[in-house]
Amino acid sequence: MKIRDIDLGTRPVMLAPMEDVTDPAFRLMCKRFGADMVYTEFVSADALIRSVSKTEQKLAIADEERPVAIQIYGRDTATMVEAARIVERARPDVLDLNFGCPVKRVAGKGAGAGMLQNVPLMLEITRAVVDAVRIPVTVKTRLGWDDGHKIIVTLAEQLQDCGIAALTIHGRTRAQMYTGEADWTLIGEVKNNPRMHIPIIGNGDITTPQRARECFDRYGVDAVMIGRASFGRPWIFREVKHYLQTGQEPDTLTPHWKLDVLRQEVEDSVSLLDERRGILHVRRHLAATPLFKGIPNFRETRIAMLRAETKAELFAILDRIGAEYLPR
């Protein structure tokens, strides 16, 4: 699969853009485990053109994580174009337009998935951004606003006509947020539309290697994107890539090997930020990891882990989990 001249190989697996998740440390870790392409946290176009320091920091990318996409969102054509030009100077491989974020503070103001209620403006922004930059422009969106307005099949053609280089589709409507099951049937319909010639990337509920392969085989997508399933489980990319390449389950990753990976996540987060902010950032990964699922009477330990404020305190809890709960 290629995004313009960027060759991602056969059946690539990507790390989805996620706010407060896909920072440089996490992107690099997922890359090491086999992610073929990674995306930054989404970047506010408004904040970027106002030179908000925290937003500008999100443009920092490393050569080791390439190919990497920077994703922006906004609701105004001129602002999105100016932001796109700023992003291009940061030298990402791809610029991605977020027309899929469902959260109220974004979609409720007309940006992100809110654009699904104003398709003419979405297309105007897309066309203007494509014309404004030389790097490939891609789009990530949803099936539609709600069950009564699943417009993605028609919308995909319109976005393609604007000149985008690839399209990622999350298999839910905005109204669904992240509830229910992702519906891949319409993703497959877009991919199998003979008028579509750009790569189609499927996103939503890729939680196992088997599901990733099923989505490739059944719906014909060019790539799959993994989001929430990577929380506390960056090794999912290693598992998925191995299964796609061999058709076999990967070698067993021991619980203690996985625990060491989580420790490294903590180290990387603290190194990137500082101890206080790094711990706050990484705790959500630890809380979501499937490694601790099913451990009996784990509630108090989980609460202690989520309240930890120093690396030493957090590592002491992880050491205790390893000694008391995880088999050798």
CSV table of C-alpha atoms in Angstrom, one decimal:
chain,number,residue,atom,x,y,z
A,1,MET,CA,0.0,0.0,0.0
A,2,LYS,CA,1.2,3.5,-0.8
A,3,ILE,CA,0.2,6.9,0.4
A,4,ARG,CA,1.4,8.8,-2.7
A,5,ASP,CA,5.1,7.8,-2.7
A,6,ILE,CA,5.2,6.5,0.9
A,7,ASP,CA,5.4,2.7,0.6
A,8,LEU,CA,3.9,1.0,3.7
A,9,GLY,CA,4.2,-2.5,2.4
A,10,THR,CA,1.6,-5.2,2.4
A,11,ARG,CA,-1.3,-5.0,4.9
A,12,PRO,CA,0.1,-2.2,7.0
A,13,VAL,CA,-1.0,-1.8,10.6
A,14,MET,CA,-1.1,1.8,12.0
A,15,LEU,CA,-1.3,3.5,15.4
A,16,ALA,CA,-4.4,5.7,15.5
A,17,PRO,CA,-4.1,9.4,16.6
A,18,MET,CA,-5.4,9.7,20.2
A,19,GLU,CA,-5.4,12.8,22.4
A,20,ASP,CA,-3.2,12.5,25.5
A,21,VAL,CA,-2.0,9.0,24.3
A,22,THR,CA,0.1,9.1,21.1
A,23,ASP,CA,2.9,11.3,22.3
A,24,PRO,CA,6.4,10.8,20.9
A,25,ALA,CA,7.4,8.2,23.6
A,26,PHE,CA,4.4,6.0,23.0
A,27,ARG,CA,4.7,6.4,19.2
A,28,LEU,CA,8.3,5.2,19.3
A,29,MET,CA,7.4,2.2,21.4
A,30,CYS,CA,4.6,1.2,19.1
A,31,LYS,CA,7.0,1.7,16.2
A,32,ARG,CA,9.5,-0.7,17.8
A,33,PHE,CA,6.8,-3.3,18.1
A,34,GLY,CA,5.9,-3.1,14.4
A,35,ALA,CA,3.5,-0.2,13.8
A,36,ASP,CA,3.9,0.6,10.1
A,37,MET,CA,2.8,4.2,10.5
A,38,VAL,CA,2.0,6.4,13.6
A,39,TYR,CA,0.0,9.5,14.1
A,40,THR,CA,0.4,12.4,16.5
A,41,GLU,CA,-2.2,13.5,19.0
A,42,PHE,CA,-4.6,15.8,17.2
A,43,VAL,CA,-3.6,19.4,16.9
A,44,SER,CA,-5.9,22.4,17.2
A,45,ALA,CA,-5.5,24.6,14.1
A,46,ASP,CA,-6.8,27.6,16.1
A,47,ALA,CA,-4.2,27.1,18.9
A,48,LEU,CA,-1.5,26.4,16.4
A,49,ILE,CA,-1.9,29.7,14.5
A,50,ARG,CA,-2.0,31.5,17.9
A,51,SER,CA,1.4,29.9,18.7
A,52,VAL,CA,0.2,28.2,21.9
A,53,SER,CA,3.3,26.6,23.3
A,54,LYS,CA,1.6,23.3,24.4
A,55,THR,CA,0.1,22.9,20.9
A,56,GLU,CA,3.4,23.6,19.1
A,57,GLN,CA,5.1,20.9,21.2
A,58,LYS,CA,2.8,18.4,19.5
A,59,LEU,CA,4.5,19.0,16.2
A,60,ALA,CA,7.8,17.5,17.5
A,61,ILE,CA,8.6,14.3,15.6
A,62,ALA,CA,11.7,12.1,15.4
A,63,ASP,CA,13.2,10.4,12.4
A,64,GLU,CA,13.0,7.1,14.2
A,65,GLU,CA,9.2,7.1,14.1
A,66,ARG,CA,8.8,7.8,10.4
A,67,PRO,CA,6.6,7.5,8.5
A,68,VAL,CA,4.6,9.7,10.8
A,69,ALA,CA,1.4,11.8,10.3
A,70,ILE,CA,0.5,15.0,12.1
A,71,GLN,CA,-3.3,15.4,12.5
A,72,ILE,CA,-5.1,18.8,12.7
A,73,TYR,CA,-8.7,19.8,13.4
A,74,GLY,CA,-10.6,23.0,13.0
A,75,ARG,CA,-13.8,24.5,11.6
A,76,ASP,CA,-12.6,27.4,9.5
A,77,THR,CA,-11.0,27.2,6.0
A,78,ALA,CA,-8.4,30.0,6.4
A,79,THR,CA,-7.3,28.8,9.8
A,80,MET,CA,-6.9,25.2,8.6
A,81,VAL,CA,-4.9,26.3,5.6
A,82,GLU,CA,-2.6,28.4,7.8
A,83,ALA,CA,-2.2,25.6,10.3
A,84,ALA,CA,-1.5,23.1,7.5
A,85,ARG,CA,1.4,25.3,6.2
A,86,ILE,CA,2.8,25.5,9.8
A,87,VAL,CA,2.6,21.7,10.1
A,88,GLU,CA,4.3,21.2,6.7
A,89,ARG,CA,7.3,23.1,8.1
A,90,ALA,CA,7.6,20.5,10.9
A,91,ARG,CA,8.3,17.9,8.1
A,92,PRO,CA,5.8,15.1,8.8
A,93,ASP,CA,5.4,12.5,6.1
A,94,VAL,CA,1.6,13.1,6.0
A,95,LEU,CA,-0.9,15.7,7.0
A,96,ASP,CA,-4.1,14.2,8.3
A,97,LEU,CA,-7.4,16.1,8.7
A,98,ASN,CA,-9.6,15.1,11.6
A,99,PHE,CA,-13.2,15.0,10.6
A,100,GLY,CA,-14.0,12.2,13.1
A,101,CYS,CA,-13.4,13.2,16.7
A,102,PRO,CA,-16.8,12.8,18.5
A,103,VAL,CA,-16.2,14.6,21.8
A,104,LYS,CA,-18.5,17.5,22.6
A,105,ARG,CA,-15.8,20.1,23.0
A,106,VAL,CA,-14.7,19.4,19.4
A,107,ALA,CA,-17.7,18.1,17.5
A,108,GLY,CA,-20.1,20.3,19.4
A,109,LYS,CA,-18.3,23.4,18.0
A,110,GLY,CA,-18.5,22.1,14.4
A,111,ALA,CA,-15.0,20.6,14.2
A,112,GLY,CA,-14.0,17.0,14.1
A,113,ALA,CA,-17.1,14.8,13.5
A,114,GLY,CA,-19.1,18.0,13.7
A,115,MET,CA,-18.0,18.5,10.0
A,116,LEU,CA,-20.3,15.6,9.1
A,117,GLN,CA,-23.2,18.0,9.6
A,118,ASN,CA,-21.6,20.5,7.2
A,119,VAL,CA,-20.2,18.5,4.3
A,120,PRO,CA,-19.8,21.5,1.9
A,121,LEU,CA,-17.5,23.2,4.5
A,122,MET,CA,-15.6,19.9,5.0
A,123,LEU,CA,-15.0,19.6,1.3
A,124,GLU,CA,-14.0,23.3,1.0
A,125,ILE,CA,-11.5,22.8,3.8
A,126,THR,CA,-10.1,19.6,2.4
A,127,ARG,CA,-9.7,21.1,-1.1
A,128,ALA,CA,-8.0,24.2,0.2
A,129,VAL,CA,-5.6,22.3,2.4
A,130,VAL,CA,-4.6,19.9,-0.4
A,131,ASP,CA,-3.9,22.9,-2.6
A,132,ALA,CA,-1.9,24.7,0.1
A,133,VAL,CA,0.7,22.0,0.9
A,134,ARG,CA,3.0,19.7,-1.0
A,135,ILE,CA,2.9,16.8,1.4
A,136,PRO,CA,0.2,14.1,1.1
A,137,VAL,CA,-3.1,15.1,2.8
A,138,THR,CA,-5.3,12.4,4.2
A,139,VAL,CA,-8.6,12.4,6.1
A,140,LYS,CA,-10.0,10.5,9.0
A,141,THR,CA,-13.8,10.5,9.5
A,142,ARG,CA,-16.8,8.4,10.6
A,143,LEU,CA,-19.7,6.7,8.9
A,144,GLY,CA,-21.9,9.7,9.4
A,145,TRP,CA,-23.5,11.8,12.2
A,146,ASP,CA,-26.0,9.2,13.3
A,147,ASP,CA,-27.8,6.1,12.1
A,148,GLY,CA,-30.1,8.1,9.9
A,149,HIS,CA,-27.3,9.9,8.2
A,150,LYS,CA,-24.6,7.3,7.2
A,151,ILE,CA,-23.2,9.2,4.3
A,152,ILE,CA,-19.7,7.7,4.1
A,153,VAL,CA,-20.1,6.0,0.7
A,154,THR,CA,-20.9,9.2,-1.1
A,155,LEU,CA,-18.7,11.3,1.1
A,156,ALA,CA,-15.6,9.1,0.3
A,157,GLU,CA,-16.0,9.9,-3.4
A,158,GLN,CA,-16.3,13.6,-2.7
A,159,LEU,CA,-13.2,13.6,-0.5
A,160,GLN,CA,-11.3,11.7,-3.1
A,161,ASP,CA,-12.3,14.3,-5.6
A,162,CYS,CA,-10.7,17.0,-3.4
A,163,GLY,CA,-7.3,15.3,-3.9
A,164,ILE,CA,-6.7,13.4,-0.7
A,165,ALA,CA,-4.1,10.6,-0.8
A,166,ALA,CA,-5.9,8.2,1.5
A,167,LEU,CA,-9.0,7.9,3.7
A,168,THR,CA,-9.4,6.4,7.2
A,169,ILE,CA,-12.9,5.4,8.2
A,170,HIS,CA,-13.9,4.7,11.8
A,171,GLY,CA,-16.8,2.3,11.7
A,172,ARG,CA,-19.1,4.2,14.0
A,173,THR,CA,-21.3,7.3,13.7
A,174,ARG,CA,-20.7,10.4,15.8
A,175,ALA,CA,-23.8,9.6,17.8
A,176,GLN,CA,-22.3,6.3,18.8
A,177,MET,CA,-19.2,7.9,20.2
A,178,TYR,CA,-17.2,4.8,21.2
A,179,THR,CA,-20.1,2.6,22.2
A,180,GLY,CA,-21.6,-0.4,20.5
A,181,GLU,CA,-19.7,-2.3,17.8
A,182,ALA,CA,-17.9,-0.8,14.9
A,183,ASP,CA,-19.7,-1.5,11.6
A,184,TRP,CA,-17.2,-2.5,8.9
A,185,THR,CA,-19.8,-3.3,6.2
A,186,LEU,CA,-19.9,0.3,5.0
A,187,ILE,CA,-16.1,0.5,5.2
A,188,GLY,CA,-16.0,-2.5,2.9
A,189,GLU,CA,-18.6,-0.8,0.6
A,190,VAL,CA,-16.4,2.2,0.2
A,191,LYS,CA,-13.3,0.0,-0.5
A,192,ASN,CA,-15.2,-2.0,-3.1
A,193,ASN,CA,-16.7,1.0,-4.8
A,194,PRO,CA,-15.1,0.8,-8.3
A,195,ARG,CA,-14.9,4.6,-8.4
A,196,MET,CA,-12.5,4.7,-5.4
A,197,HIS,CA,-8.8,4.5,-6.2
A,198,ILE,CA,-7.2,5.9,-3.1
A,199,PRO,CA,-6.2,3.6,-0.1
A,200,ILE,CA,-8.9,2.9,2.4
A,201,ILE,CA,-7.8,2.4,6.0
A,202,GLY,CA,-10.3,0.7,8.4
A,203,ASN,CA,-10.5,1.6,12.1
A,204,GLY,CA,-12.7,0.4,15.0
A,205,ASP,CA,-12.5,-2.6,17.3
A,206,ILE,CA,-9.3,-4.1,16.0
A,207,THR,CA,-8.4,-5.8,19.3
A,208,THR,CA,-6.9,-9.1,18.2
A,209,PRO,CA,-4.6,-10.4,15.5
A,210,GLN,CA,-7.4,-12.5,14.2
A,211,ARG,CA,-9.8,-9.6,13.9
A,212,ALA,CA,-7.2,-7.6,12.0
A,213,ARG,CA,-6.8,-10.4,9.4
A,214,GLU,CA,-10.5,-10.8,9.2
A,215,CYS,CA,-11.0,-7.1,8.3
A,216,PHE,CA,-8.3,-7.4,5.6
A,217,ASP,CA,-9.8,-10.6,4.2
A,218,ARG,CA,-13.5,-9.8,4.4
A,219,TYR,CA,-13.6,-6.1,3.7
A,220,GLY,CA,-10.6,-5.7,1.4
A,221,VAL,CA,-9.2,-2.6,3.2
A,222,ASP,CA,-5.7,-1.5,2.4
A,223,ALA,CA,-4.6,-1.0,6.0
A,224,VAL,CA,-6.0,-1.2,9.5
A,225,MET,CA,-5.6,1.2,12.3
A,226,ILE,CA,-5.4,0.3,16.0
A,227,GLY,CA,-6.5,2.8,18.7
A,228,ARG,CA,-7.8,2.0,22.2
A,229,ALA,CA,-6.6,-1.6,22.0
A,230,SER,CA,-3.0,-0.3,22.3
A,231,PHE,CA,-3.6,1.2,25.7
A,232,GLY,CA,-1.3,-0.6,28.1
A,233,ARG,CA,-0.6,-3.1,25.2
A,234,PRO,CA,1.8,-1.6,22.7
A,235,TRP,CA,3.0,-5.2,21.9
A,236,ILE,CA,-0.3,-5.7,20.1
A,237,PHE,CA,1.5,-4.5,16.9
A,238,ARG,CA,4.0,-7.3,17.3
A,239,GLU,CA,1.2,-9.8,17.7
A,240,VAL,CA,-0.8,-8.6,14.8
A,241,LYS,CA,2.1,-8.3,12.4
A,242,HIS,CA,3.3,-11.8,13.2
A,243,TYR,CA,-0.2,-13.3,12.6
A,244,LEU,CA,-0.6,-11.4,9.4
A,245,GLN,CA,2.7,-12.6,8.1
A,246,THR,CA,2.6,-16.2,9.2
A,247,GLY,CA,-1.0,-17.1,10.0
A,248,GLN,CA,0.2,-18.4,13.4
A,249,GLU,CA,0.0,-17.2,16.9
A,250,PRO,CA,3.1,-15.3,18.0
A,251,ASP,CA,5.5,-16.8,20.5
A,252,THR,CA,4.0,-16.5,24.0
A,253,LEU,CA,4.8,-13.1,25.6
A,254,THR,CA,5.2,-13.9,29.3
A,255,PRO,CA,3.4,-11.7,31.9
A,256,HIS,CA,6.7,-10.6,33.3
A,257,TRP,CA,8.0,-9.6,29.8
A,258,LYS,CA,4.8,-7.5,29.4
A,259,LEU,CA,5.3,-6.0,32.8
A,260,ASP,CA,8.8,-4.9,31.8
A,261,VAL,CA,7.3,-3.2,28.8
A,262,LEU,CA,4.9,-1.3,31.0
A,263,ARG,CA,7.8,-0.3,33.2
A,264,GLN,CA,9.5,1.0,30.1
A,265,GLU,CA,6.4,3.0,29.2
A,266,VAL,CA,6.7,4.7,32.6
A,267,GLU,CA,10.4,5.4,32.1
A,268,ASP,CA,9.8,6.9,28.6
A,269,SER,CA,6.8,9.0,29.7
A,270,VAL,CA,8.8,10.5,32.7
A,271,SER,CA,11.8,11.1,30.5
A,272,LEU,CA,9.7,12.9,27.9
A,273,LEU,CA,7.8,15.1,30.3
A,274,ASP,CA,8.9,15.1,34.0
A,275,GLU,CA,8.1,12.8,36.9
A,276,ARG,CA,4.8,14.3,37.9
A,277,ARG,CA,3.3,14.8,34.4
A,278,GLY,CA,4.8,11.6,33.1
A,279,ILE,CA,3.2,9.6,35.9
A,280,LEU,CA,-0.2,11.3,35.4
A,281,HIS,CA,0.0,10.6,31.6
A,282,VAL,CA,1.0,6.9,31.8
A,283,ARG,CA,-1.4,5.8,34.6
A,284,ARG,CA,-4.3,5.5,32.1
A,285,HIS,CA,-2.3,3.0,30.1
A,286,LEU,CA,-1.6,1.0,33.2
A,287,ALA,CA,-5.2,1.1,34.3
A,288,ALA,CA,-6.3,-0.2,30.8
A,289,THR,CA,-3.8,-2.9,30.3
A,290,PRO,CA,-5.2,-6.4,29.8
A,291,LEU,CA,-2.3,-7.8,31.7
A,292,PHE,CA,-4.1,-7.2,35.0
A,293,LYS,CA,-7.5,-8.3,33.8
A,294,GLY,CA,-8.9,-11.2,35.8
A,295,ILE,CA,-6.6,-10.8,38.8
A,296,PRO,CA,-8.8,-11.5,41.8
A,297,ASN,CA,-9.3,-8.8,44.5
A,298,PHE,CA,-7.3,-6.4,42.4
A,299,ARG,CA,-9.4,-3.3,43.1
A,300,GLU,CA,-7.3,-1.8,45.9
A,301,THR,CA,-4.1,-2.4,44.0
A,302,ARG,CA,-5.5,-0.7,41.0
A,303,ILE,CA,-6.6,2.3,43.1
A,304,ALA,CA,-3.2,2.6,44.6
A,305,MET,CA,-1.6,2.4,41.1
A,306,LEU,CA,-3.9,5.2,39.9
A,307,ARG,CA,-3.0,7.4,42.9
A,308,ALA,CA,0.8,6.9,42.7
A,309,GLU,CA,2.6,10.2,42.2
A,310,THR,CA,6.2,9.2,41.9
A,311,LYS,CA,8.1,6.7,39.8
A,312,ALA,CA,9.4,4.9,42.9
A,313,GLU,CA,5.9,4.5,44.3
A,314,LEU,CA,4.5,3.2,41.0
A,315,PHE,CA,7.4,0.8,40.4
A,316,ALA,CA,7.0,-0.6,43.9
A,317,ILE,CA,3.3,-1.4,43.1
A,318,LEU,CA,4.3,-3.0,39.8
A,319,ASP,CA,6.9,-5.0,41.5
A,320,ARG,CA,4.4,-6.3,44.0
A,321,ILE,CA,2.0,-7.1,41.2
A,322,GLY,CA,4.7,-9.1,39.5
A,323,ALA,CA,5.6,-11.0,42.7
A,324,GLU,CA,2.1,-11.7,44.0
A,325,TYR,CA,-0.1,-12.0,40.9
A,326,LEU,CA,1.8,-12.9,37.7
A,327,PRO,CA,3.0,-16.4,37.0
A,328,ARG,CA,6.6,-17.0,36.1
